[in-house]
Amino acid sequence: MDIEKYIGEKTRFVNDALDRLLPPETDYPQNLFKAMRYSVFAGGKRLRPALVLAANEAVGGNAEECVNTACAFECVHTYSLIHDDLPGMDNDDMRRGRPSCHKAFGEATAILAGDALLTLAFELAAKTPSVDNGRILRVIRELSGAAGYAGMVNGQMVDIESEGVEVSFPVLEHIHIHKTGALMASAVRCGAILGGAGEKELESLTRYAASIGLAFQIADDILGVEGSAAELGKPVGSDEKRKKATYPSIIGLKESKEMAKELIERAVASVEAFGEKAEPLKAIARYIVERRK
Ligand code: GRG
């Protein structure tokens, strides 16, 4: 399966929807809407929306019925990047190869653009036409759990507290399971829930998601050492400079690569029972560790 083509198609589908669903930048206050669109349309890989759509496909769902939720995940992801780049957090001037939101629009506007994207996400998830209300409520519960105190915010807090101190392997895993893994796992689960997945299907997909979430982070850490600044859109080696704990720094580069490979094999095995319909999920898993950006 041609994963670049698959992601390209899904990206176009999701971008058209995002363009429709985000407030137009000609509306008042223009700066807020410009900042939201600046960060949403900055060239992200749309991995989380692709996971929503691929999981939905694996259980025989309908893409039109989960596109708003796919966009909701991209809104939460983009908010997290905008806030992560702020001076009070990682203080990054560059994101996706161009000035980060607060560098382009100022700090207050960036905070508000992030807040607006986070809240828009729940509005979009709630606006899912022709799907049973019980499923929609479940999706909203999943999304808020993954984004909030038990998910991404939790991981971000531990990450911030861990800067400059020696971090154990369990703490490193805690950070990544919560900071990046939770939202990815939730994207997979929500796509499947909207498609009407049964509990057994959901269990297999949750195992798949846990493996790719960690593999994604390991791959990200490896790219931080071996990637090129042009492809990543940010300087290489910044984790090391900031003394951030990463998989290569704690378990070594070779071991990190082996661990990522094993996790992908585990992810692929978890969705074997779905047959052909899980090909996109398998391809996304492989893409996660093979990507260059
Ligand atoms: C502000 C509550 C709060 C949380 C921020 C996710 C996060 C938590 C911070 C991002 C920091 C970071 C760069 C983590 C590494 C993994 C990661 C999320 C990379 C970016 O995701 P991609 O590669 O990004 O999917 P694109 O640009 O393709 O959308």
PDB file of N, CA, C and O and ligand atoms in Angstrom, residues 39-40 42-49 74 76-86 89-90 92 95-96 118 147-148 151-157 159-160 176 178-181 183-184 216-217 220-221 223 232 234 239 244 287 291 293, ligand 1:
ATOM      1  N   SER A  39      -1.554  28.479  12.243  1.00  0.00           N
ATOM      2  CA  SER A  39      -0.984  27.280  12.864  1.00  0.00           C
ATOM      3  C   SER A  39      -1.622  25.993  12.346  1.00  0.00           C
ATOM      4  O   SER A  39      -0.939  24.986  12.183  1.00  0.00           O
ATOM      5  N   VAL A  40      -2.906  26.027  12.070  1.00  0.00           N
ATOM      6  CA  VAL A  40      -3.561  24.799  11.566  1.00  0.00           C
ATOM      7  C   VAL A  40      -3.060  24.468  10.154  1.00  0.00           C
ATOM      8  O   VAL A  40      -2.838  23.305   9.826  1.00  0.00           O
ATOM      9  N   ALA A  42      -0.129  24.934   8.692  1.00  0.00           N
ATOM     10  CA  ALA A  42       1.319  25.176   8.643  1.00  0.00           C
ATOM     11  C   ALA A  42       2.077  23.976   8.083  1.00  0.00           C
ATOM     12  O   ALA A  42       3.290  23.902   8.184  1.00  0.00           O
ATOM     13  N   GLY A  43       1.339  23.026   7.509  1.00  0.00           N
ATOM     14  CA  GLY A  43       2.026  21.887   6.881  1.00  0.00           C
ATOM     15  C   GLY A  43       2.204  20.668   7.773  1.00  0.00           C
ATOM     16  O   GLY A  43       3.111  19.870   7.546  1.00  0.00           O
ATOM     17  N   GLY A  44       1.350  20.516   8.778  1.00  0.00           N
ATOM     18  CA  GLY A  44       1.427  19.324   9.638  1.00  0.00           C
ATOM     19  C   GLY A  44       1.087  18.049   8.866  1.00  0.00           C
ATOM     20  O   GLY A  44       0.461  18.103   7.807  1.00  0.00           O
ATOM     21  N   LYS A  45       1.520  16.928   9.397  1.00  0.00           N
ATOM     22  CA  LYS A  45       1.339  15.645   8.687  1.00  0.00           C
ATOM     23  C   LYS A  45      -0.087  15.102   8.760  1.00  0.00           C
ATOM     24  O   LYS A  45      -0.405  14.135   8.096  1.00  0.00           O
ATOM     25  N   ARG A  46      -0.917  15.670   9.632  1.00  0.00           N
ATOM     26  CA  ARG A  46      -2.325  15.225   9.798  1.00  0.00           C
ATOM     27  C   ARG A  46      -2.406  13.756  10.209  1.00  0.00           C
ATOM     28  O   ARG A  46      -3.303  13.017   9.765  1.00  0.00           O
ATOM     29  N   LEU A  47      -1.455  13.371  11.053  1.00  0.00           N
ATOM     30  CA  LEU A  47      -1.376  11.979  11.482  1.00  0.00           C
ATOM     31  C   LEU A  47      -2.572  11.570  12.338  1.00  0.00           C
ATOM     32  O   LEU A  47      -3.133  10.475  12.174  1.00  0.00           O
ATOM     33  N   ARG A  48      -2.978  12.463  13.247  1.00  0.00           N
ATOM     34  CA  ARG A  48      -4.093  12.094  14.130  1.00  0.00           C
ATOM     35  C   ARG A  48      -5.408  11.974  13.361  1.00  0.00           C
ATOM     36  O   ARG A  48      -6.128  10.989  13.545  1.00  0.00           O
ATOM     37  N   PRO A  49      -5.726  12.947  12.453  1.00  0.00           N
ATOM     38  CA  PRO A  49      -6.919  12.737  11.619  1.00  0.00           C
ATOM     39  C   PRO A  49      -6.827  11.459  10.790  1.00  0.00           C
ATOM     40  O   PRO A  49      -7.826  10.740  10.637  1.00  0.00           O
ATOM     41  N   GLU A  74      -7.074  17.322  15.124  1.00  0.00           N
ATOM     42  CA  GLU A  74      -6.025  18.218  14.619  1.00  0.00           C
ATOM     43  C   GLU A  74      -6.064  19.551  15.370  1.00  0.00           C
ATOM     44  O   GLU A  74      -5.027  20.156  15.627  1.00  0.00           O
ATOM     45  N   VAL A  76      -6.966  19.988  18.556  1.00  0.00           N
ATOM     46  CA  VAL A  76      -6.342  19.790  19.877  1.00  0.00           C
ATOM     47  C   VAL A  76      -4.819  19.695  19.719  1.00  0.00           C
ATOM     48  O   VAL A  76      -4.054  20.302  20.477  1.00  0.00           O
ATOM     49  N   HIS A  77      -4.384  18.949  18.702  1.00  0.00           N
ATOM     50  CA  HIS A  77      -2.944  18.804  18.467  1.00  0.00           C
ATOM     51  C   HIS A  77      -2.305  20.179  18.204  1.00  0.00           C
ATOM     52  O   HIS A  77      -1.273  20.521  18.788  1.00  0.00           O
ATOM     53  N   THR A  78      -2.942  20.984  17.351  1.00  0.00           N
ATOM     54  CA  THR A  78      -2.359  22.291  17.009  1.00  0.00           C
ATOM     55  C   THR A  78      -2.330  23.211  18.228  1.00  0.00           C
ATOM     56  O   THR A  78      -1.341  23.916  18.463  1.00  0.00           O
ATOM     57  N   TYR A  79      -3.415  23.181  19.021  1.00  0.00           N
ATOM     58  CA  TYR A  79      -3.402  23.983  20.266  1.00  0.00           C
ATOM     59  C   TYR A  79      -2.203  23.584  21.123  1.00  0.00           C
ATOM     60  O   TYR A  79      -1.507  24.429  21.685  1.00  0.00           O
ATOM     61  N   SER A  80      -1.960  22.256  21.229  1.00  0.00           N
ATOM     62  CA  SER A  80      -0.883  21.807  22.123  1.00  0.00           C
ATOM     63  C   SER A  80       0.474  22.294  21.618  1.00  0.00           C
ATOM     64  O   SER A  80       1.344  22.654  22.410  1.00  0.00           O
ATOM     65  N   LEU A  81       0.646  22.342  20.300  1.00  0.00           N
ATOM     66  CA  LEU A  81       1.924  22.827  19.758  1.00  0.00           C
ATOM     67  C   LEU A  81       2.085  24.328  19.993  1.00  0.00           C
ATOM     68  O   LEU A  81       3.160  24.804  20.360  1.00  0.00           O
ATOM     69  N   ILE A  82       0.982  25.076  19.791  1.00  0.00           N
ATOM     70  CA  ILE A  82       1.051  26.540  20.009  1.00  0.00           C
ATOM     71  C   ILE A  82       1.437  26.822  21.466  1.00  0.00           C
ATOM     72  O   ILE A  82       2.347  27.611  21.750  1.00  0.00           O
ATOM     73  N   HIS A  83       0.759  26.167  22.408  1.00  0.00           N
ATOM     74  CA  HIS A  83       1.045  26.428  23.824  1.00  0.00           C
ATOM     75  C   HIS A  83       2.422  25.888  24.222  1.00  0.00           C
ATOM     76  O   HIS A  83       3.122  26.491  25.019  1.00  0.00           O
ATOM     77  N   ASP A  84       2.807  24.747  23.640  1.00  0.00           N
ATOM     78  CA  ASP A  84       4.123  24.168  23.958  1.00  0.00           C
ATOM     79  C   ASP A  84       5.263  25.109  23.551  1.00  0.00           C
ATOM     80  O   ASP A  84       6.309  25.155  24.197  1.00  0.00           O
ATOM     81  N   ASP A  85       5.057  25.871  22.475  1.00  0.00           N
ATOM     82  CA  ASP A  85       6.119  26.774  21.984  1.00  0.00           C
ATOM     83  C   ASP A  85       6.227  28.075  22.785  1.00  0.00           C
ATOM     84  O   ASP A  85       7.197  28.815  22.628  1.00  0.00           O
ATOM     85  N   LEU A  86       5.237  28.371  23.626  1.00  0.00           N
ATOM     86  CA  LEU A  86       5.217  29.658  24.341  1.00  0.00           C
ATOM     87  C   LEU A  86       6.443  29.849  25.237  1.00  0.00           C
ATOM     88  O   LEU A  86       7.013  28.861  25.727  1.00  0.00           O
ATOM     89  N   MET A  89       6.664  27.871  28.346  1.00  0.00           N
ATOM     90  CA  MET A  89       6.844  26.411  28.220  1.00  0.00           C
ATOM     91  C   MET A  89       8.183  26.137  27.534  1.00  0.00           C
ATOM     92  O   MET A  89       9.214  26.410  28.109  1.00  0.00           O
ATOM     93  N   ASP A  90       8.174  25.677  26.261  1.00  0.00           N
ATOM     94  CA  ASP A  90       9.452  25.323  25.632  1.00  0.00           C
ATOM     95  C   ASP A  90      10.195  26.511  25.023  1.00  0.00           C
ATOM     96  O   ASP A  90      11.356  26.391  24.657  1.00  0.00           O
ATOM     97  N   ASP A  92      10.000  28.049  22.001  1.00  0.00           N
ATOM     98  CA  ASP A  92      10.537  27.763  20.666  1.00  0.00           C
ATOM     99  C   ASP A  92      10.113  28.834  19.678  1.00  0.00           C
ATOM    100  O   ASP A  92       8.933  29.159  19.577  1.00  0.00           O
ATOM    101  N   ARG A  95       8.454  26.564  14.347  1.00  0.00           N
ATOM    102  CA  ARG A  95       7.593  25.374  14.348  1.00  0.00           C
ATOM    103  C   ARG A  95       7.240  25.069  12.907  1.00  0.00           C
ATOM    104  O   ARG A  95       6.837  25.953  12.175  1.00  0.00           O
ATOM    105  N   ARG A  96       7.365  23.847  12.513  1.00  0.00           N
ATOM    106  CA  ARG A  96       7.047  23.422  11.145  1.00  0.00           C
ATOM    107  C   ARG A  96       7.721  24.344  10.116  1.00  0.00           C
ATOM    108  O   ARG A  96       7.120  24.741   9.116  1.00  0.00           O
ATOM    109  N   LEU A 118      -8.728  24.568  21.084  1.00  0.00           N
ATOM    110  CA  LEU A 118      -9.085  23.492  22.023  1.00  0.00           C
ATOM    111  C   LEU A 118     -10.602  23.416  22.202  1.00  0.00           C
ATOM    112  O   LEU A 118     -11.194  22.338  22.166  1.00  0.00           O
ATOM    113  N   ALA A 147      -6.959  14.767  26.260  1.00  0.00           N
ATOM    114  CA  ALA A 147      -6.347  16.101  26.207  1.00  0.00           C
ATOM    115  C   ALA A 147      -6.031  16.647  27.599  1.00  0.00           C
ATOM    116  O   ALA A 147      -5.095  17.423  27.758  1.00  0.00           O
ATOM    117  N   GLY A 148      -6.789  16.219  28.604  1.00  0.00           N
ATOM    118  CA  GLY A 148      -6.759  16.899  29.891  1.00  0.00           C
ATOM    119  C   GLY A 148      -5.789  16.374  30.936  1.00  0.00           C
ATOM    120  O   GLY A 148      -4.717  15.855  30.604  1.00  0.00           O
ATOM    121  N   GLY A 151      -4.246  13.042  30.628  1.00  0.00           N
ATOM    122  CA  GLY A 151      -3.601  12.751  29.343  1.00  0.00           C
ATOM    123  C   GLY A 151      -2.482  13.724  29.025  1.00  0.00           C
ATOM    124  O   GLY A 151      -1.473  13.797  29.736  1.00  0.00           O
ATOM    125  N   MET A 152      -2.709  14.526  27.973  1.00  0.00           N
ATOM    126  CA  MET A 152      -1.651  15.385  27.461  1.00  0.00           C
ATOM    127  C   MET A 152      -1.140  16.415  28.483  1.00  0.00           C
ATOM    128  O   MET A 152       0.076  16.626  28.615  1.00  0.00           O
ATOM    129  N   VAL A 153      -2.062  17.045  29.206  1.00  0.00           N
ATOM    130  CA  VAL A 153      -1.633  18.061  30.187  1.00  0.00           C
ATOM    131  C   VAL A 153      -0.782  17.401  31.277  1.00  0.00           C
ATOM    132  O   VAL A 153       0.229  17.958  31.730  1.00  0.00           O
ATOM    133  N   ASN A 154      -1.170  16.208  31.663  1.00  0.00           N
ATOM    134  CA  ASN A 154      -0.420  15.436  32.657  1.00  0.00           C
ATOM    135  C   ASN A 154       1.025  15.205  32.168  1.00  0.00           C
ATOM    136  O   ASN A 154       2.001  15.511  32.870  1.00  0.00           O
ATOM    137  N   GLY A 155       1.153  14.707  30.940  1.00  0.00           N
ATOM    138  CA  GLY A 155       2.489  14.421  30.384  1.00  0.00           C
ATOM    139  C   GLY A 155       3.318  15.676  30.246  1.00  0.00           C
ATOM    140  O   GLY A 155       4.529  15.667  30.520  1.00  0.00           O
ATOM    141  N   GLN A 156       2.669  16.762  29.840  1.00  0.00           N
ATOM    142  CA  GLN A 156       3.389  18.028  29.673  1.00  0.00           C
ATOM    143  C   GLN A 156       3.922  18.518  31.025  1.00  0.00           C
ATOM    144  O   GLN A 156       5.032  19.002  31.132  1.00  0.00           O
ATOM    145  N   MET A 157       3.105  18.359  32.067  1.00  0.00           N
ATOM    146  CA  MET A 157       3.522  18.796  33.409  1.00  0.00           C
ATOM    147  C   MET A 157       4.764  18.020  33.861  1.00  0.00           C
ATOM    148  O   MET A 157       5.748  18.618  34.325  1.00  0.00           O
ATOM    149  N   ASP A 159       6.856  16.457  32.006  1.00  0.00           N
ATOM    150  CA  ASP A 159       7.960  16.807  31.114  1.00  0.00           C
ATOM    151  C   ASP A 159       8.638  18.094  31.593  1.00  0.00           C
ATOM    152  O   ASP A 159       9.865  18.184  31.679  1.00  0.00           O
ATOM    153  N   ILE A 160       7.826  19.093  31.918  1.00  0.00           N
ATOM    154  CA  ILE A 160       8.382  20.377  32.368  1.00  0.00           C
ATOM    155  C   ILE A 160       9.145  20.187  33.684  1.00  0.00           C
ATOM    156  O   ILE A 160      10.259  20.693  33.855  1.00  0.00           O
ATOM    157  N   HIS A 176       5.726  10.223  27.816  1.00  0.00           N
ATOM    158  CA  HIS A 176       5.318  10.034  26.423  1.00  0.00           C
ATOM    159  C   HIS A 176       3.958   9.368  26.283  1.00  0.00           C
ATOM    160  O   HIS A 176       3.186   9.696  25.382  1.00  0.00           O
ATOM    161  N   HIS A 178       1.530   9.829  28.153  1.00  0.00           N
ATOM    162  CA  HIS A 178       0.512  10.854  28.399  1.00  0.00           C
ATOM    163  C   HIS A 178       0.589  12.010  27.402  1.00  0.00           C
ATOM    164  O   HIS A 178      -0.423  12.460  26.881  1.00  0.00           O
ATOM    165  N   LYS A 179       1.816  12.483  27.148  1.00  0.00           N
ATOM    166  CA  LYS A 179       1.952  13.703  26.346  1.00  0.00           C
ATOM    167  C   LYS A 179       1.584  13.495  24.874  1.00  0.00           C
ATOM    168  O   LYS A 179       0.891  14.312  24.273  1.00  0.00           O
ATOM    169  N   THR A 180       2.060  12.419  24.291  1.00  0.00           N
ATOM    170  CA  THR A 180       1.750  12.195  22.863  1.00  0.00           C
ATOM    171  C   THR A 180       0.896  10.956  22.633  1.00  0.00           C
ATOM    172  O   THR A 180       0.052  10.929  21.751  1.00  0.00           O
ATOM    173  N   GLY A 181       1.129   9.912  23.439  1.00  0.00           N
ATOM    174  CA  GLY A 181       0.430   8.635  23.215  1.00  0.00           C
ATOM    175  C   GLY A 181      -1.071   8.738  23.428  1.00  0.00           C
ATOM    176  O   GLY A 181      -1.860   8.175  22.659  1.00  0.00           O
ATOM    177  N   LEU A 183      -3.311  11.116  23.047  1.00  0.00           N
ATOM    178  CA  LEU A 183      -4.119  11.718  21.981  1.00  0.00           C
ATOM    179  C   LEU A 183      -4.175  10.794  20.756  1.00  0.00           C
ATOM    180  O   LEU A 183      -5.218  10.655  20.119  1.00  0.00           O
ATOM    181  N   MET A 184      -3.047  10.149  20.460  1.00  0.00           N
ATOM    182  CA  MET A 184      -3.033   9.225  19.311  1.00  0.00           C
ATOM    183  C   MET A 184      -3.944   8.037  19.572  1.00  0.00           C
ATOM    184  O   MET A 184      -4.709   7.612  18.698  1.00  0.00           O
ATOM    185  N   PHE A 216       6.040   6.312  17.935  1.00  0.00           N
ATOM    186  CA  PHE A 216       6.085   7.662  17.367  1.00  0.00           C
ATOM    187  C   PHE A 216       7.091   8.520  18.143  1.00  0.00           C
ATOM    188  O   PHE A 216       7.911   9.236  17.573  1.00  0.00           O
ATOM    189  N   GLN A 217       7.009   8.428  19.473  1.00  0.00           N
ATOM    190  CA  GLN A 217       7.877   9.256  20.295  1.00  0.00           C
ATOM    191  C   GLN A 217       9.342   8.843  20.163  1.00  0.00           C
ATOM    192  O   GLN A 217      10.241   9.686  20.094  1.00  0.00           O
ATOM    193  N   ASP A 220      10.542  10.126  17.007  1.00  0.00           N
ATOM    194  CA  ASP A 220      10.736  11.574  17.116  1.00  0.00           C
ATOM    195  C   ASP A 220      12.078  11.890  17.783  1.00  0.00           C
ATOM    196  O   ASP A 220      12.814  12.773  17.351  1.00  0.00           O
ATOM    197  N   ASP A 221      12.377  11.135  18.842  1.00  0.00           N
ATOM    198  CA  ASP A 221      13.656  11.334  19.543  1.00  0.00           C
ATOM    199  C   ASP A 221      14.837  10.975  18.639  1.00  0.00           C
ATOM    200  O   ASP A 221      15.876  11.642  18.668  1.00  0.00           O
ATOM    201  N   LEU A 223      14.850  11.123  15.358  1.00  0.00           N
ATOM    202  CA  LEU A 223      14.957  12.206  14.360  1.00  0.00           C
ATOM    203  C   LEU A 223      15.639  13.434  14.963  1.00  0.00           C
ATOM    204  O   LEU A 223      16.374  14.140  14.287  1.00  0.00           O
ATOM    205  N   LEU A 232      12.932  18.699   9.402  1.00  0.00           N
ATOM    206  CA  LEU A 232      12.200  18.793  10.666  1.00  0.00           C
ATOM    207  C   LEU A 232      11.573  20.176  10.889  1.00  0.00           C
ATOM    208  O   LEU A 232      10.635  20.308  11.662  1.00  0.00           O
ATOM    209  N   LYS A 234      13.019  22.552  12.385  1.00  0.00           N
ATOM    210  CA  LYS A 234      13.561  23.089  13.642  1.00  0.00           C
ATOM    211  C   LYS A 234      14.999  22.589  13.786  1.00  0.00           C
ATOM    212  O   LYS A 234      15.369  21.604  13.143  1.00  0.00           O
ATOM    213  N   ASP A 239      17.086  18.830  21.868  1.00  0.00           N
ATOM    214  CA  ASP A 239      16.781  18.055  23.077  1.00  0.00           C
ATOM    215  C   ASP A 239      18.045  17.922  23.934  1.00  0.00           C
ATOM    216  O   ASP A 239      18.013  18.071  25.152  1.00  0.00           O
ATOM    217  N   LYS A 244      17.204  17.398  27.711  1.00  0.00           N
ATOM    218  CA  LYS A 244      15.916  16.712  27.813  1.00  0.00           C
ATOM    219  C   LYS A 244      16.158  15.221  27.743  1.00  0.00           C
ATOM    220  O   LYS A 244      16.955  14.745  26.927  1.00  0.00           O
ATOM    221  N   TYR A 287       4.885   3.878   8.650  1.00  0.00           N
ATOM    222  CA  TYR A 287       5.251   5.247   8.276  1.00  0.00           C
ATOM    223  C   TYR A 287       5.770   6.023   9.497  1.00  0.00           C
ATOM    224  O   TYR A 287       6.717   6.813   9.392  1.00  0.00           O
ATOM    225  N   ARG A 291       9.310   7.767   8.773  1.00  0.00           N
ATOM    226  CA  ARG A 291       9.216   9.162   8.325  1.00  0.00           C
ATOM    227  C   ARG A 291      10.518   9.914   8.575  1.00  0.00           C
ATOM    228  O   ARG A 291      11.285   9.558   9.471  1.00  0.00           O
ATOM    229  N   LYS A 293      10.273  13.402   8.862  1.00  0.00           N
ATOM    230  CA  LYS A 293       9.910  14.689   9.493  1.00  0.00           C
ATOM    231  C   LYS A 293       8.745  14.515  10.447  1.00  0.00           C
ATOM    232  O   LYS A 293       8.060  13.516  10.414  1.00  0.00           O
TER     233      LYS A 293
HETATM  234  C1  GRG B   1       0.556  22.481  25.985  1.00  0.00           C
HETATM  235  C2  GRG B   1      -0.927  20.909  27.290  1.00  0.00           C
HETATM  236  C3  GRG B   1       0.154  21.111  26.333  1.00  0.00           C
HETATM  237  C4  GRG B   1       0.730  20.047  25.821  1.00  0.00           C
HETATM  238  C5  GRG B   1       1.754  20.068  24.800  1.00  0.00           C
HETATM  239  C6  GRG B   1       2.192  17.445  22.438  1.00  0.00           C
HETATM  240  C7  GRG B   1       2.816  18.433  23.320  1.00  0.00           C
HETATM  241  C8  GRG B   1       2.170  18.661  24.627  1.00  0.00           C
HETATM  242  C9  GRG B   1       3.906  19.112  22.997  1.00  0.00           C
HETATM  243  C10 GRG B   1       4.610  18.951  21.733  1.00  0.00           C
HETATM  244  C11 GRG B   1       6.049  18.821  21.998  1.00  0.00           C
HETATM  245  C12 GRG B   1       6.645  17.905  21.044  1.00  0.00           C
HETATM  246  C13 GRG B   1       7.343  18.502  19.868  1.00  0.00           C
HETATM  247  C14 GRG B   1       6.555  16.601  21.259  1.00  0.00           C
HETATM  248  C15 GRG B   1       7.135  15.617  20.380  1.00  0.00           C
HETATM  249  C16 GRG B   1       6.122  14.806  19.704  1.00  0.00           C
HETATM  250  C17 GRG B   1       5.191  15.620  18.885  1.00  0.00           C
HETATM  251  C18 GRG B   1       3.832  15.846  19.399  1.00  0.00           C
HETATM  252  C19 GRG B   1       5.587  16.074  17.713  1.00  0.00           C
HETATM  253  C20 GRG B   1       4.721  16.831  16.802  1.00  0.00           C
HETATM  254  O1  GRG B   1       3.740  15.994  16.244  1.00  0.00           O
HETATM  255  P1  GRG B   1       3.708  15.723  14.690  1.00  0.00           P
HETATM  256  O2  GRG B   1       5.054  15.226  14.229  1.00  0.00           O
HETATM  257  O3  GRG B   1       3.513  17.213  14.172  1.00  0.00           O
HETATM  258  O4  GRG B   1       2.544  14.878  14.334  1.00  0.00           O
HETATM  259  P2  GRG B   1       2.968  17.801  12.791  1.00  0.00           P
HETATM  260  O5  GRG B   1       3.697  19.109  12.661  1.00  0.00           O
HETATM  261  O6  GRG B   1       3.262  16.848  11.660  1.00  0.00           O
HETATM  262  O7  GRG B   1       1.502  17.984  13.006  1.00  0.00           O
END
